[in-house]
Amino acid sequence: MKLVKSRRILLFIFIIALALPCPSPAAELASASTAPAGSPLPLEQLLTPSQPNTSMEEEPAVPAGSGASRSSAQRRKKNKGLSLSQLVRKYPETLKTQGPRRKIIALTFDDVPDPRYTPQLLNVLRKYKVKATFFVVGSRAEKHPALVARMIREGHAVGNHSYNHPEFSKVSMNEFRTQIIRTENIIQLLAGYKPKLIRPPYGDISEPQLKWAKSHGYKLVNWNVDSLDWRGLSKAQVKKNILSRAGRGAIILQHGGGGRGSNLQGSLQALPEIISSLRKRGYSFVTVPQMLQVSKSK
């Protein structure tokens, strides 16, 4: 008799359990997201990587061609914006990636000034009597004005590389203008002129921003030879990346500064041999304003 009663009780409990609602996975996630501090995180959050800090002072600058630029291109495509190559074709006099097909080369260096690398770079250029073009980050110029002054004193050209290195396609038009104007005012105090040349961080810019730059007399300068030195490459790798692609009217991208933890020693070590090799091939070195036959100032 007791056995029959026990079975009836178990059957009753089973029927009640079936009748109760089962929480959905979405409800469980919602509950987890509002869990008090100290409670375990759900598996999905544990497996989600944190977003990298892209502050100019924290991370190495990443040239166009990287994942950041590809995502920008994909975003523009989704929003029916023009790709960078389409912008080059549509605005050939404003957006430049190379010079005329003559035996001239323009060495360009981004993300300066940086007290770890820029002085060494300037020493090499002085030794080999090469004039280059430096694209200056405004916030860094404020911290290291003597290095910008040295660039000017030694005959190099300077251009505008924004105030704190944002991805232009992610900022408003007002913020874009502020980035340019704030930096050019800093450069004017140090160099004596407002630069005509702009290099967008990551080489990326939207059409409305490009139209504004054109209407205000700027030239935007990207490149057609990328050293990829920001990756911390060896001397041999940087040298190969440049010498295998450099040709008539080439604009070569290297870096004279980087974020915390970056390593540009391979690029610095490769530079003397790059200069010597290109000279043996009959090339001469010019600044970007000389190559494009434009004024360095607005």
PDB file of C-alpha atoms in Angstrom:
ATOM      1  CA  MET A   1       0.000   0.000   0.000  1.00  0.00           C
ATOM      2  CA  LYS A   2       2.863   2.360   0.932  1.00  0.00           C
ATOM      3  CA  LEU A   3       4.501   1.559  -2.412  1.00  0.00           C
ATOM      4  CA  VAL A   4       1.346   2.542  -4.310  1.00  0.00           C
ATOM      5  CA  LYS A   5       1.112   5.863  -2.401  1.00  0.00           C
ATOM      6  CA  SER A   6       4.786   6.643  -3.153  1.00  0.00           C
ATOM      7  CA  ARG A   7       4.270   6.034  -6.850  1.00  0.00           C
ATOM      8  CA  ARG A   8       1.210   8.310  -6.854  1.00  0.00           C
ATOM      9  CA  ILE A   9       3.200  11.086  -5.154  1.00  0.00           C
ATOM     10  CA  LEU A  10       6.039  10.804  -7.705  1.00  0.00           C
ATOM     11  CA  LEU A  11       3.560  10.867 -10.597  1.00  0.00           C
ATOM     12  CA  PHE A  12       1.910  13.973  -9.130  1.00  0.00           C
ATOM     13  CA  ILE A  13       5.292  15.759  -8.822  1.00  0.00           C
ATOM     14  CA  PHE A  14       6.181  14.809 -12.420  1.00  0.00           C
ATOM     15  CA  ILE A  15       2.869  16.232 -13.778  1.00  0.00           C
ATOM     16  CA  ILE A  16       3.444  19.539 -11.902  1.00  0.00           C
ATOM     17  CA  ALA A  17       6.995  19.804 -13.254  1.00  0.00           C
ATOM     18  CA  LEU A  18       5.729  19.415 -16.819  1.00  0.00           C
ATOM     19  CA  ALA A  19       3.233  22.189 -16.301  1.00  0.00           C
ATOM     20  CA  LEU A  20       5.816  24.713 -15.094  1.00  0.00           C
ATOM     21  CA  PRO A  21       7.285  27.105 -17.817  1.00  0.00           C
ATOM     22  CA  CYS A  22      10.892  26.457 -18.818  1.00  0.00           C
ATOM     23  CA  PRO A  23      13.066  29.598 -19.016  1.00  0.00           C
ATOM     24  CA  SER A  24      14.319  30.339 -22.544  1.00  0.00           C
ATOM     25  CA  PRO A  25      18.021  30.852 -23.335  1.00  0.00           C
ATOM     26  CA  ALA A  26      17.260  34.535 -24.013  1.00  0.00           C
ATOM     27  CA  ALA A  27      15.688  34.875 -20.566  1.00  0.00           C
ATOM     28  CA  GLU A  28      18.710  33.227 -18.983  1.00  0.00           C
ATOM     29  CA  LEU A  29      21.055  35.661 -20.783  1.00  0.00           C
ATOM     30  CA  ALA A  30      18.934  38.604 -19.697  1.00  0.00           C
ATOM     31  CA  SER A  31      19.030  37.341 -16.138  1.00  0.00           C
ATOM     32  CA  ALA A  32      22.803  36.900 -16.361  1.00  0.00           C
ATOM     33  CA  SER A  33      23.310  40.419 -17.696  1.00  0.00           C
ATOM     34  CA  THR A  34      21.579  41.838 -14.619  1.00  0.00           C
ATOM     35  CA  ALA A  35      23.334  39.544 -12.166  1.00  0.00           C
ATOM     36  CA  PRO A  36      24.904  41.255  -9.160  1.00  0.00           C
ATOM     37  CA  ALA A  37      28.607  41.981  -9.030  1.00  0.00           C
ATOM     38  CA  GLY A  38      30.639  38.950  -8.116  1.00  0.00           C
ATOM     39  CA  SER A  39      28.301  36.439  -9.767  1.00  0.00           C
ATOM     40  CA  PRO A  40      29.771  34.293 -12.594  1.00  0.00           C
ATOM     41  CA  LEU A  41      29.598  35.707 -16.138  1.00  0.00           C
ATOM     42  CA  PRO A  42      27.739  33.710 -18.788  1.00  0.00           C
ATOM     43  CA  LEU A  43      29.886  31.688 -21.174  1.00  0.00           C
ATOM     44  CA  GLU A  44      29.100  34.004 -24.102  1.00  0.00           C
ATOM     45  CA  GLN A  45      30.615  36.976 -22.273  1.00  0.00           C
ATOM     46  CA  LEU A  46      33.657  35.001 -21.180  1.00  0.00           C
ATOM     47  CA  LEU A  47      34.349  34.059 -24.796  1.00  0.00           C
ATOM     48  CA  THR A  48      33.865  37.597 -26.197  1.00  0.00           C
ATOM     49  CA  PRO A  49      37.238  39.352 -26.623  1.00  0.00           C
ATOM     50  CA  SER A  50      37.520  42.880 -25.300  1.00  0.00           C
ATOM     51  CA  GLN A  51      37.774  45.664 -27.851  1.00  0.00           C
ATOM     52  CA  PRO A  52      41.317  46.949 -28.398  1.00  0.00           C
ATOM     53  CA  ASN A  53      42.252  50.411 -27.237  1.00  0.00           C
ATOM     54  CA  THR A  54      43.003  52.367 -30.400  1.00  0.00           C
ATOM     55  CA  SER A  55      44.249  55.496 -28.663  1.00  0.00           C
ATOM     56  CA  MET A  56      47.236  57.020 -30.428  1.00  0.00           C
ATOM     57  CA  GLU A  57      49.310  56.749 -27.244  1.00  0.00           C
ATOM     58  CA  GLU A  58      48.358  53.159 -26.446  1.00  0.00           C
ATOM     59  CA  GLU A  59      48.482  51.209 -29.695  1.00  0.00           C
ATOM     60  CA  PRO A  60      50.675  51.229 -32.802  1.00  0.00           C
ATOM     61  CA  ALA A  61      49.206  53.118 -35.720  1.00  0.00           C
ATOM     62  CA  VAL A  62      47.807  50.772 -38.341  1.00  0.00           C
ATOM     63  CA  PRO A  63      48.145  51.725 -41.991  1.00  0.00           C
ATOM     64  CA  ALA A  64      45.480  51.265 -44.629  1.00  0.00           C
ATOM     65  CA  GLY A  65      45.267  47.718 -45.889  1.00  0.00           C
ATOM     66  CA  SER A  66      44.810  46.488 -42.342  1.00  0.00           C
ATOM     67  CA  GLY A  67      41.615  45.057 -40.896  1.00  0.00           C
ATOM     68  CA  ALA A  68      40.612  48.523 -39.706  1.00  0.00           C
ATOM     69  CA  SER A  69      40.646  49.909 -43.224  1.00  0.00           C
ATOM     70  CA  ARG A  70      38.896  46.912 -44.709  1.00  0.00           C
ATOM     71  CA  SER A  71      36.088  47.334 -42.183  1.00  0.00           C
ATOM     72  CA  SER A  72      35.822  50.977 -43.221  1.00  0.00           C
ATOM     73  CA  ALA A  73      35.603  49.987 -46.872  1.00  0.00           C
ATOM     74  CA  GLN A  74      32.905  47.441 -46.037  1.00  0.00           C
ATOM     75  CA  ARG A  75      30.992  50.045 -44.064  1.00  0.00           C
ATOM     76  CA  ARG A  76      31.170  52.533 -46.936  1.00  0.00           C
ATOM     77  CA  LYS A  77      29.961  49.853 -49.340  1.00  0.00           C
ATOM     78  CA  LYS A  78      26.999  49.113 -47.073  1.00  0.00           C
ATOM     79  CA  ASN A  79      26.225  52.830 -46.880  1.00  0.00           C
ATOM     80  CA  LYS A  80      26.694  53.212 -50.648  1.00  0.00           C
ATOM     81  CA  GLY A  81      29.819  55.325 -50.188  1.00  0.00           C
ATOM     82  CA  LEU A  82      32.669  55.283 -52.683  1.00  0.00           C
ATOM     83  CA  SER A  83      35.691  53.085 -52.062  1.00  0.00           C
ATOM     84  CA  LEU A  84      39.129  54.638 -51.747  1.00  0.00           C
ATOM     85  CA  SER A  85      40.094  53.588 -55.276  1.00  0.00           C
ATOM     86  CA  GLN A  86      36.880  55.144 -56.601  1.00  0.00           C
ATOM     87  CA  LEU A  87      37.638  58.373 -54.746  1.00  0.00           C
ATOM     88  CA  VAL A  88      41.129  58.451 -56.271  1.00  0.00           C
ATOM     89  CA  ARG A  89      39.616  58.157 -59.751  1.00  0.00           C
ATOM     90  CA  LYS A  90      36.897  60.738 -59.053  1.00  0.00           C
ATOM     91  CA  TYR A  91      39.200  63.313 -57.411  1.00  0.00           C
ATOM     92  CA  PRO A  92      42.588  62.728 -59.077  1.00  0.00           C
ATOM     93  CA  GLU A  93      43.849  66.255 -58.427  1.00  0.00           C
ATOM     94  CA  THR A  94      42.976  66.176 -54.725  1.00  0.00           C
ATOM     95  CA  LEU A  95      43.655  62.612 -53.560  1.00  0.00           C
ATOM     96  CA  LYS A  96      47.109  61.370 -54.537  1.00  0.00           C
ATOM     97  CA  THR A  97      48.718  57.973 -54.107  1.00  0.00           C
ATOM     98  CA  GLN A  98      51.798  58.508 -56.307  1.00  0.00           C
ATOM     99  CA  GLY A  99      53.622  61.121 -58.324  1.00  0.00           C
ATOM    100  CA  PRO A 100      54.490  61.486 -62.005  1.00  0.00           C
ATOM    101  CA  ARG A 101      56.266  58.562 -63.634  1.00  0.00           C
ATOM    102  CA  ARG A 102      59.746  60.006 -63.324  1.00  0.00           C
ATOM    103  CA  LYS A 103      62.763  58.578 -61.519  1.00  0.00           C
ATOM    104  CA  ILE A 104      61.916  60.295 -58.269  1.00  0.00           C
ATOM    105  CA  ILE A 105      60.929  58.804 -54.906  1.00  0.00           C
ATOM    106  CA  ALA A 106      59.188  60.428 -51.933  1.00  0.00           C
ATOM    107  CA  LEU A 107      59.922  58.968 -48.512  1.00  0.00           C
ATOM    108  CA  THR A 108      57.091  59.708 -46.073  1.00  0.00           C
ATOM    109  CA  PHE A 109      56.909  59.034 -42.344  1.00  0.00           C
ATOM    110  CA  ASP A 110      53.707  58.957 -40.297  1.00  0.00           C
ATOM    111  CA  ASP A 111      52.851  59.391 -36.601  1.00  0.00           C
ATOM    112  CA  VAL A 112      55.597  61.822 -35.719  1.00  0.00           C
ATOM    113  CA  PRO A 113      57.056  63.202 -33.569  1.00  0.00           C
ATOM    114  CA  ASP A 114      58.107  60.364 -31.279  1.00  0.00           C
ATOM    115  CA  PRO A 115      61.222  60.807 -29.094  1.00  0.00           C
ATOM    116  CA  ARG A 116      62.035  57.075 -29.347  1.00  0.00           C
ATOM    117  CA  TYR A 117      62.297  56.913 -33.147  1.00  0.00           C
ATOM    118  CA  THR A 118      62.086  60.343 -34.799  1.00  0.00           C
ATOM    119  CA  PRO A 119      65.569  61.571 -33.736  1.00  0.00           C
ATOM    120  CA  GLN A 120      67.185  58.367 -35.055  1.00  0.00           C
ATOM    121  CA  LEU A 121      65.282  58.727 -38.300  1.00  0.00           C
ATOM    122  CA  LEU A 122      66.350  62.348 -38.703  1.00  0.00           C
ATOM    123  CA  ASN A 123      69.959  61.328 -38.087  1.00  0.00           C
ATOM    124  CA  VAL A 124      69.841  58.797 -40.948  1.00  0.00           C
ATOM    125  CA  LEU A 125      68.237  61.275 -43.355  1.00  0.00           C
ATOM    126  CA  ARG A 126      70.819  63.919 -42.492  1.00  0.00           C
ATOM    127  CA  LYS A 127      73.688  61.476 -42.972  1.00  0.00           C
ATOM    128  CA  TYR A 128      72.444  60.431 -46.419  1.00  0.00           C
ATOM    129  CA  LYS A 129      71.344  63.955 -47.405  1.00  0.00           C
ATOM    130  CA  VAL A 130      67.724  62.983 -48.067  1.00  0.00           C
ATOM    131  CA  LYS A 131      64.749  65.312 -47.639  1.00  0.00           C
ATOM    132  CA  ALA A 132      61.534  63.543 -46.650  1.00  0.00           C
ATOM    133  CA  THR A 133      57.938  64.376 -45.752  1.00  0.00           C
ATOM    134  CA  PHE A 134      56.671  63.924 -42.191  1.00  0.00           C
ATOM    135  CA  PHE A 135      52.979  63.648 -41.357  1.00  0.00           C
ATOM    136  CA  VAL A 136      52.547  65.150 -37.916  1.00  0.00           C
ATOM    137  CA  VAL A 137      50.038  64.165 -35.214  1.00  0.00           C
ATOM    138  CA  GLY A 138      48.979  67.352 -33.447  1.00  0.00           C
ATOM    139  CA  SER A 139      48.811  65.958 -29.908  1.00  0.00           C
ATOM    140  CA  ARG A 140      52.360  64.641 -30.279  1.00  0.00           C
ATOM    141  CA  ALA A 141      53.644  67.911 -31.711  1.00  0.00           C
ATOM    142  CA  GLU A 142      52.348  69.665 -28.594  1.00  0.00           C
ATOM    143  CA  LYS A 143      54.382  67.297 -26.411  1.00  0.00           C
ATOM    144  CA  HIS A 144      57.559  67.306 -28.523  1.00  0.00           C
ATOM    145  CA  PRO A 145      57.735  70.661 -30.349  1.00  0.00           C
ATOM    146  CA  ALA A 146      61.541  70.606 -30.623  1.00  0.00           C
ATOM    147  CA  LEU A 147      61.387  67.560 -32.900  1.00  0.00           C
ATOM    148  CA  VAL A 148      59.012  69.295 -35.312  1.00  0.00           C
ATOM    149  CA  ALA A 149      61.282  72.344 -35.251  1.00  0.00           C
ATOM    150  CA  ARG A 150      64.222  70.109 -36.133  1.00  0.00           C
ATOM    151  CA  MET A 151      62.355  68.643 -39.117  1.00  0.00           C
ATOM    152  CA  ILE A 152      61.812  72.131 -40.477  1.00  0.00           C
ATOM    153  CA  ARG A 153      65.355  73.272 -39.699  1.00  0.00           C
ATOM    154  CA  GLU A 154      66.807  70.316 -41.617  1.00  0.00           C
ATOM    155  CA  GLY A 155      64.741  70.994 -44.723  1.00  0.00           C
ATOM    156  CA  HIS A 156      61.968  68.397 -44.520  1.00  0.00           C
ATOM    157  CA  ALA A 157      58.332  69.015 -45.426  1.00  0.00           C
ATOM    158  CA  VAL A 158      55.529  68.430 -42.916  1.00  0.00           C
ATOM    159  CA  GLY A 159      51.901  67.519 -43.410  1.00  0.00           C
ATOM    160  CA  ASN A 160      48.796  67.137 -41.267  1.00  0.00           C
ATOM    161  CA  HIS A 161      48.033  63.675 -39.837  1.00  0.00           C
ATOM    162  CA  SER A 162      45.118  64.722 -37.554  1.00  0.00           C
ATOM    163  CA  TYR A 163      45.212  65.673 -33.883  1.00  0.00           C
ATOM    164  CA  ASN A 164      44.909  62.251 -32.235  1.00  0.00           C
ATOM    165  CA  HIS A 165      44.734  59.723 -35.077  1.00  0.00           C
ATOM    166  CA  PRO A 166      41.035  58.802 -35.331  1.00  0.00           C
ATOM    167  CA  GLU A 167      39.557  56.872 -38.223  1.00  0.00           C
ATOM    168  CA  PHE A 168      37.956  59.712 -40.170  1.00  0.00           C
ATOM    169  CA  SER A 169      35.075  57.619 -41.500  1.00  0.00           C
ATOM    170  CA  LYS A 170      33.931  57.115 -37.901  1.00  0.00           C
ATOM    171  CA  VAL A 171      33.818  60.793 -36.913  1.00  0.00           C
ATOM    172  CA  SER A 172      31.392  63.574 -37.743  1.00  0.00           C
ATOM    173  CA  MET A 173      32.174  66.280 -40.269  1.00  0.00           C
ATOM    174  CA  ASN A 174      32.567  68.770 -37.439  1.00  0.00           C
ATOM    175  CA  GLU A 175      35.053  66.520 -35.642  1.00  0.00           C
ATOM    176  CA  PHE A 176      36.932  65.957 -38.906  1.00  0.00           C
ATOM    177  CA  ARG A 177      37.301  69.701 -39.460  1.00  0.00           C
ATOM    178  CA  THR A 178      38.407  70.164 -35.849  1.00  0.00           C
ATOM    179  CA  GLN A 179      41.073  67.476 -36.234  1.00  0.00           C
ATOM    180  CA  ILE A 180      42.522  69.227 -39.294  1.00  0.00           C
ATOM    181  CA  ILE A 181      42.293  72.837 -38.152  1.00  0.00           C
ATOM    182  CA  ARG A 182      43.559  72.204 -34.622  1.00  0.00           C
ATOM    183  CA  THR A 183      46.610  70.372 -35.939  1.00  0.00           C
ATOM    184  CA  GLU A 184      47.426  72.894 -38.642  1.00  0.00           C
ATOM    185  CA  ASN A 185      47.385  75.698 -36.059  1.00  0.00           C
ATOM    186  CA  ILE A 186      49.879  73.756 -33.929  1.00  0.00           C
ATOM    187  CA  ILE A 187      52.098  73.125 -36.951  1.00  0.00           C
ATOM    188  CA  GLN A 188      51.942  76.779 -37.980  1.00  0.00           C
ATOM    189  CA  LEU A 189      53.379  77.811 -34.607  1.00  0.00           C
ATOM    190  CA  LEU A 190      56.262  75.356 -35.002  1.00  0.00           C
ATOM    191  CA  ALA A 191      56.913  75.357 -38.746  1.00  0.00           C
ATOM    192  CA  GLY A 192      55.777  78.829 -39.724  1.00  0.00           C
ATOM    193  CA  TYR A 193      53.105  77.660 -42.173  1.00  0.00           C
ATOM    194  CA  LYS A 194      49.804  75.801 -42.368  1.00  0.00           C
ATOM    195  CA  PRO A 195      50.458  72.612 -44.318  1.00  0.00           C
ATOM    196  CA  LYS A 196      48.639  72.027 -47.566  1.00  0.00           C
ATOM    197  CA  LEU A 197      49.109  68.263 -47.298  1.00  0.00           C
ATOM    198  CA  ILE A 198      46.871  65.951 -45.279  1.00  0.00           C
ATOM    199  CA  ARG A 199      47.389  62.249 -44.782  1.00  0.00           C
ATOM    200  CA  PRO A 200      44.264  60.637 -43.312  1.00  0.00           C
ATOM    201  CA  PRO A 201      44.975  58.131 -40.539  1.00  0.00           C
ATOM    202  CA  TYR A 202      44.715  54.621 -41.988  1.00  0.00           C
ATOM    203  CA  GLY A 203      44.541  56.284 -45.427  1.00  0.00           C
ATOM    204  CA  ASP A 204      40.761  56.425 -45.042  1.00  0.00           C
ATOM    205  CA  ILE A 205      38.390  59.305 -45.761  1.00  0.00           C
ATOM    206  CA  SER A 206      34.765  59.782 -46.795  1.00  0.00           C
ATOM    207  CA  GLU A 207      33.618  61.671 -49.877  1.00  0.00           C
ATOM    208  CA  PRO A 208      32.019  64.590 -47.939  1.00  0.00           C
ATOM    209  CA  GLN A 209      35.270  65.021 -45.988  1.00  0.00           C
ATOM    210  CA  LEU A 210      37.258  64.896 -49.223  1.00  0.00           C
ATOM    211  CA  LYS A 211      34.992  67.520 -50.806  1.00  0.00           C
ATOM    212  CA  TRP A 212      35.518  69.811 -47.813  1.00  0.00           C
ATOM    213  CA  ALA A 213      39.290  69.367 -48.032  1.00  0.00           C
ATOM    214  CA  LYS A 214      39.229  70.112 -51.765  1.00  0.00           C
ATOM    215  CA  SER A 215      37.142  73.259 -51.299  1.00  0.00           C
ATOM    216  CA  HIS A 216      39.631  74.550 -48.711  1.00  0.00           C
ATOM    217  CA  GLY A 217      42.705  74.033 -50.843  1.00  0.00           C
ATOM    218  CA  TYR A 218      44.189  70.885 -49.307  1.00  0.00           C
ATOM    219  CA  LYS A 219      45.862  67.945 -51.044  1.00  0.00           C
ATOM    220  CA  LEU A 220      45.341  64.492 -49.567  1.00  0.00           C
ATOM    221  CA  VAL A 221      48.339  62.200 -49.885  1.00  0.00           C
ATOM    222  CA  ASN A 222      48.268  58.441 -49.401  1.00  0.00           C
ATOM    223  CA  TRP A 223      50.900  56.075 -50.851  1.00  0.00           C
ATOM    224  CA  ASN A 224      51.506  53.263 -53.309  1.00  0.00           C
ATOM    225  CA  VAL A 225      54.356  51.469 -51.486  1.00  0.00           C
ATOM    226  CA  ASP A 226      53.703  50.267 -47.935  1.00  0.00           C
ATOM    227  CA  SER A 227      56.640  49.127 -45.806  1.00  0.00           C
ATOM    228  CA  LEU A 228      54.298  47.538 -43.229  1.00  0.00           C
ATOM    229  CA  ASP A 229      56.915  48.539 -40.656  1.00  0.00           C
ATOM    230  CA  TRP A 230      54.232  49.176 -38.016  1.00  0.00           C
ATOM    231  CA  ARG A 231      54.043  45.390 -37.626  1.00  0.00           C
ATOM    232  CA  GLY A 232      57.499  45.374 -36.029  1.00  0.00           C
ATOM    233  CA  LEU A 233      59.057  43.717 -39.060  1.00  0.00           C
ATOM    234  CA  SER A 234      62.748  42.926 -39.356  1.00  0.00           C
ATOM    235  CA  LYS A 235      65.196  44.980 -41.384  1.00  0.00           C
ATOM    236  CA  ALA A 236      65.145  42.374 -44.188  1.00  0.00           C
ATOM    237  CA  GLN A 237      61.337  42.316 -44.354  1.00  0.00           C
ATOM    238  CA  VAL A 238      60.972  46.097 -44.485  1.00  0.00           C
ATOM    239  CA  LYS A 239      63.673  46.362 -47.128  1.00  0.00           C
ATOM    240  CA  LYS A 240      61.990  43.689 -49.273  1.00  0.00           C
ATOM    241  CA  ASN A 241      58.542  45.302 -48.949  1.00  0.00           C
ATOM    242  CA  ILE A 242      59.880  48.607 -50.228  1.00  0.00           C
ATOM    243  CA  LEU A 243      62.468  47.645 -52.843  1.00  0.00           C
ATOM    244  CA  SER A 244      60.211  45.053 -54.497  1.00  0.00           C
ATOM    245  CA  ARG A 245      57.557  47.699 -55.262  1.00  0.00           C
ATOM    246  CA  ALA A 246      59.296  51.069 -55.476  1.00  0.00           C
ATOM    247  CA  GLY A 247      59.258  52.584 -58.943  1.00  0.00           C
ATOM    248  CA  ARG A 248      58.879  55.854 -60.802  1.00  0.00           C
ATOM    249  CA  GLY A 249      56.980  58.428 -58.778  1.00  0.00           C
ATOM    250  CA  ALA A 250      56.590  56.131 -55.769  1.00  0.00           C
ATOM    251  CA  ILE A 251      55.316  57.509 -52.477  1.00  0.00           C
ATOM    252  CA  ILE A 252      56.686  55.205 -49.783  1.00  0.00           C
ATOM    253  CA  LEU A 253      55.030  54.833 -46.390  1.00  0.00           C
ATOM    254  CA  GLN A 254      57.090  54.272 -43.261  1.00  0.00           C
ATOM    255  CA  HIS A 255      56.616  55.380 -39.672  1.00  0.00           C
ATOM    256  CA  GLY A 256      58.632  57.703 -37.477  1.00  0.00           C
ATOM    257  CA  GLY A 257      56.533  57.019 -34.411  1.00  0.00           C
ATOM    258  CA  GLY A 258      54.285  54.383 -32.925  1.00  0.00           C
ATOM    259  CA  GLY A 259      52.162  53.438 -29.955  1.00  0.00           C
ATOM    260  CA  ARG A 260      53.268  51.986 -26.667  1.00  0.00           C
ATOM    261  CA  GLY A 261      55.091  48.717 -27.245  1.00  0.00           C
ATOM    262  CA  SER A 262      55.695  49.319 -30.946  1.00  0.00           C
ATOM    263  CA  ASN A 263      59.030  48.413 -32.539  1.00  0.00           C
ATOM    264  CA  LEU A 264      60.306  50.357 -35.541  1.00  0.00           C
ATOM    265  CA  GLN A 265      63.961  49.332 -35.265  1.00  0.00           C
ATOM    266  CA  GLY A 266      63.714  47.139 -38.369  1.00  0.00           C
ATOM    267  CA  SER A 267      62.497  50.116 -40.367  1.00  0.00           C
ATOM    268  CA  LEU A 268      65.281  52.360 -39.070  1.00  0.00           C
ATOM    269  CA  GLN A 269      67.934  49.733 -39.785  1.00  0.00           C
ATOM    270  CA  ALA A 270      66.625  49.160 -43.314  1.00  0.00           C
ATOM    271  CA  LEU A 271      66.506  52.830 -44.303  1.00  0.00           C
ATOM    272  CA  PRO A 272      70.206  53.361 -45.168  1.00  0.00           C
ATOM    273  CA  GLU A 273      70.248  50.332 -47.481  1.00  0.00           C
ATOM    274  CA  ILE A 274      66.919  51.356 -49.047  1.00  0.00           C
ATOM    275  CA  ILE A 275      68.321  54.796 -49.834  1.00  0.00           C
ATOM    276  CA  SER A 276      71.560  53.383 -51.238  1.00  0.00           C
ATOM    277  CA  SER A 277      69.788  50.734 -53.343  1.00  0.00           C
ATOM    278  CA  LEU A 278      67.346  53.200 -54.882  1.00  0.00           C
ATOM    279  CA  ARG A 279      70.131  55.663 -55.662  1.00  0.00           C
ATOM    280  CA  LYS A 280      72.042  52.898 -57.437  1.00  0.00           C
ATOM    281  CA  ARG A 281      68.939  52.355 -59.565  1.00  0.00           C
ATOM    282  CA  GLY A 282      69.074  55.991 -60.599  1.00  0.00           C
ATOM    283  CA  TYR A 283      66.359  57.427 -58.362  1.00  0.00           C
ATOM    284  CA  SER A 284      66.562  60.742 -56.562  1.00  0.00           C
ATOM    285  CA  PHE A 285      64.668  61.650 -53.393  1.00  0.00           C
ATOM    286  CA  VAL A 286      62.241  64.560 -53.163  1.00  0.00           C
ATOM    287  CA  THR A 287      59.614  65.818 -50.750  1.00  0.00           C
ATOM    288  CA  VAL A 288      55.948  65.296 -51.607  1.00  0.00           C
ATOM    289  CA  PRO A 289      55.398  69.004 -52.414  1.00  0.00           C
ATOM    290  CA  GLN A 290      58.348  68.823 -54.827  1.00  0.00           C
ATOM    291  CA  MET A 291      57.050  65.600 -56.383  1.00  0.00           C
ATOM    292  CA  LEU A 292      53.523  66.931 -56.898  1.00  0.00           C
ATOM    293  CA  GLN A 293      54.770  70.431 -57.746  1.00  0.00           C
ATOM    294  CA  VAL A 294      52.553  72.083 -55.152  1.00  0.00           C
ATOM    295  CA  SER A 295      53.211  74.525 -52.354  1.00  0.00           C
ATOM    296  CA  LYS A 296      53.916  73.013 -48.945  1.00  0.00           C
ATOM    297  CA  SER A 297      51.575  75.562 -47.393  1.00  0.00           C
ATOM    298  CA  LYS A 298      48.000  76.613 -48.011  1.00  0.00           C
TER     299      LYS A 298
END
